[in-house]
Amino acid sequence: MFGYGFGYGPYYSPFWFIFPLIGFLVMLAFIGIIIWVIVRVVNRESHYMRNHNDNHGCSQGS
């Protein structure tokens, strides 16, 4: 990504650093959102399973 941005740098002389930087930030934000969604889903699933198992075991025990 940086090689691509720097390779085209001379043609966009004022923006040779801004364009790859914006692309990098957008990619980071995209990856961060994906990781946040995955973590939320995994936490919700594990939380649900844990509660379900605890309730099941408790009802079985009693």
Short mmCIF file of C-alpha atoms in Angstrom, two decimals:
data_model
loop_
_atom_site.label_atom_id
_atom_site.label_comp_id
_atom_site.label_asym_id
_atom_site.label_seq_id
_atom_site.Cartn_x
_atom_site.Cartn_y
_atom_site.Cartn_z
CA MET A 1 0.00 0.00 0.00
CA PHE A 2 2.73 2.46 0.96
CA GLY A 3 4.77 1.47 -2.09
CA TYR A 4 1.75 2.18 -4.28
CA GLY A 5 1.18 5.57 -2.67
CA PHE A 6 4.84 6.57 -2.78
CA GLY A 7 5.19 5.28 -6.35
CA TYR A 8 2.53 7.73 -7.49
CA GLY A 9 3.90 10.44 -5.20
CA PRO A 10 5.63 12.62 -7.84
CA TYR A 11 2.37 13.03 -9.80
CA TYR A 12 0.46 14.23 -6.73
CA SER A 13 3.38 16.13 -5.25
CA PRO A 14 1.42 17.91 -2.45
CA PHE A 15 -0.52 14.76 -1.57
CA TRP A 16 2.19 12.10 -1.88
CA PHE A 17 1.92 11.45 1.87
CA ILE A 18 -1.75 12.34 2.47
CA PHE A 19 -3.26 9.83 0.03
CA PRO A 20 -1.54 6.70 1.39
CA LEU A 21 -2.12 7.99 4.93
CA ILE A 22 -5.87 8.35 4.29
CA GLY A 23 -5.96 4.88 2.72
CA PHE A 24 -4.09 3.46 5.70
CA LEU A 25 -6.47 5.12 8.19
CA VAL A 26 -9.52 3.91 6.27
CA MET A 27 -8.11 0.37 6.26
CA LEU A 28 -7.39 0.58 10.00
CA ALA A 29 -10.92 1.83 10.70
CA PHE A 30 -12.40 -0.93 8.54
CA ILE A 31 -10.35 -3.63 10.31
CA GLY A 32 -11.19 -2.12 13.70
CA ILE A 33 -14.92 -2.20 12.96
CA ILE A 34 -14.71 -5.82 11.78
CA ILE A 35 -12.76 -6.86 14.90
CA TRP A 36 -15.22 -4.94 17.13
CA VAL A 37 -18.20 -6.72 15.53
CA ILE A 38 -16.50 -10.13 15.81
CA VAL A 39 -15.61 -9.52 19.47
CA ARG A 40 -19.16 -8.41 20.24
CA VAL A 41 -20.67 -11.48 18.55
CA VAL A 42 -18.20 -13.86 20.21
CA ASN A 43 -18.74 -12.29 23.63
CA ARG A 44 -22.51 -12.45 23.23
CA GLU A 45 -22.37 -16.09 22.09
CA SER A 46 -20.01 -17.15 24.89
CA HIS A 47 -22.04 -15.17 27.45
CA TYR A 48 -25.27 -16.79 26.25
CA MET A 49 -23.71 -20.26 26.27
CA ARG A 50 -22.24 -19.73 29.73
CA ASN A 51 -25.56 -18.56 31.16
CA HIS A 52 -27.41 -21.36 29.39
CA ASN A 53 -25.01 -23.99 30.72
CA ASP A 54 -25.08 -22.52 34.23
CA ASN A 55 -28.88 -22.40 34.29
CA HIS A 56 -29.08 -25.90 32.88
CA GLY A 57 -26.61 -27.26 35.42
CA CYS A 58 -28.32 -25.41 38.27
CA SER A 59 -31.76 -26.71 37.34
CA GLN A 60 -30.33 -30.21 36.98
CA GLY A 61 -28.58 -29.96 40.34
CA SER A 62 -31.72 -28.81 42.12
#
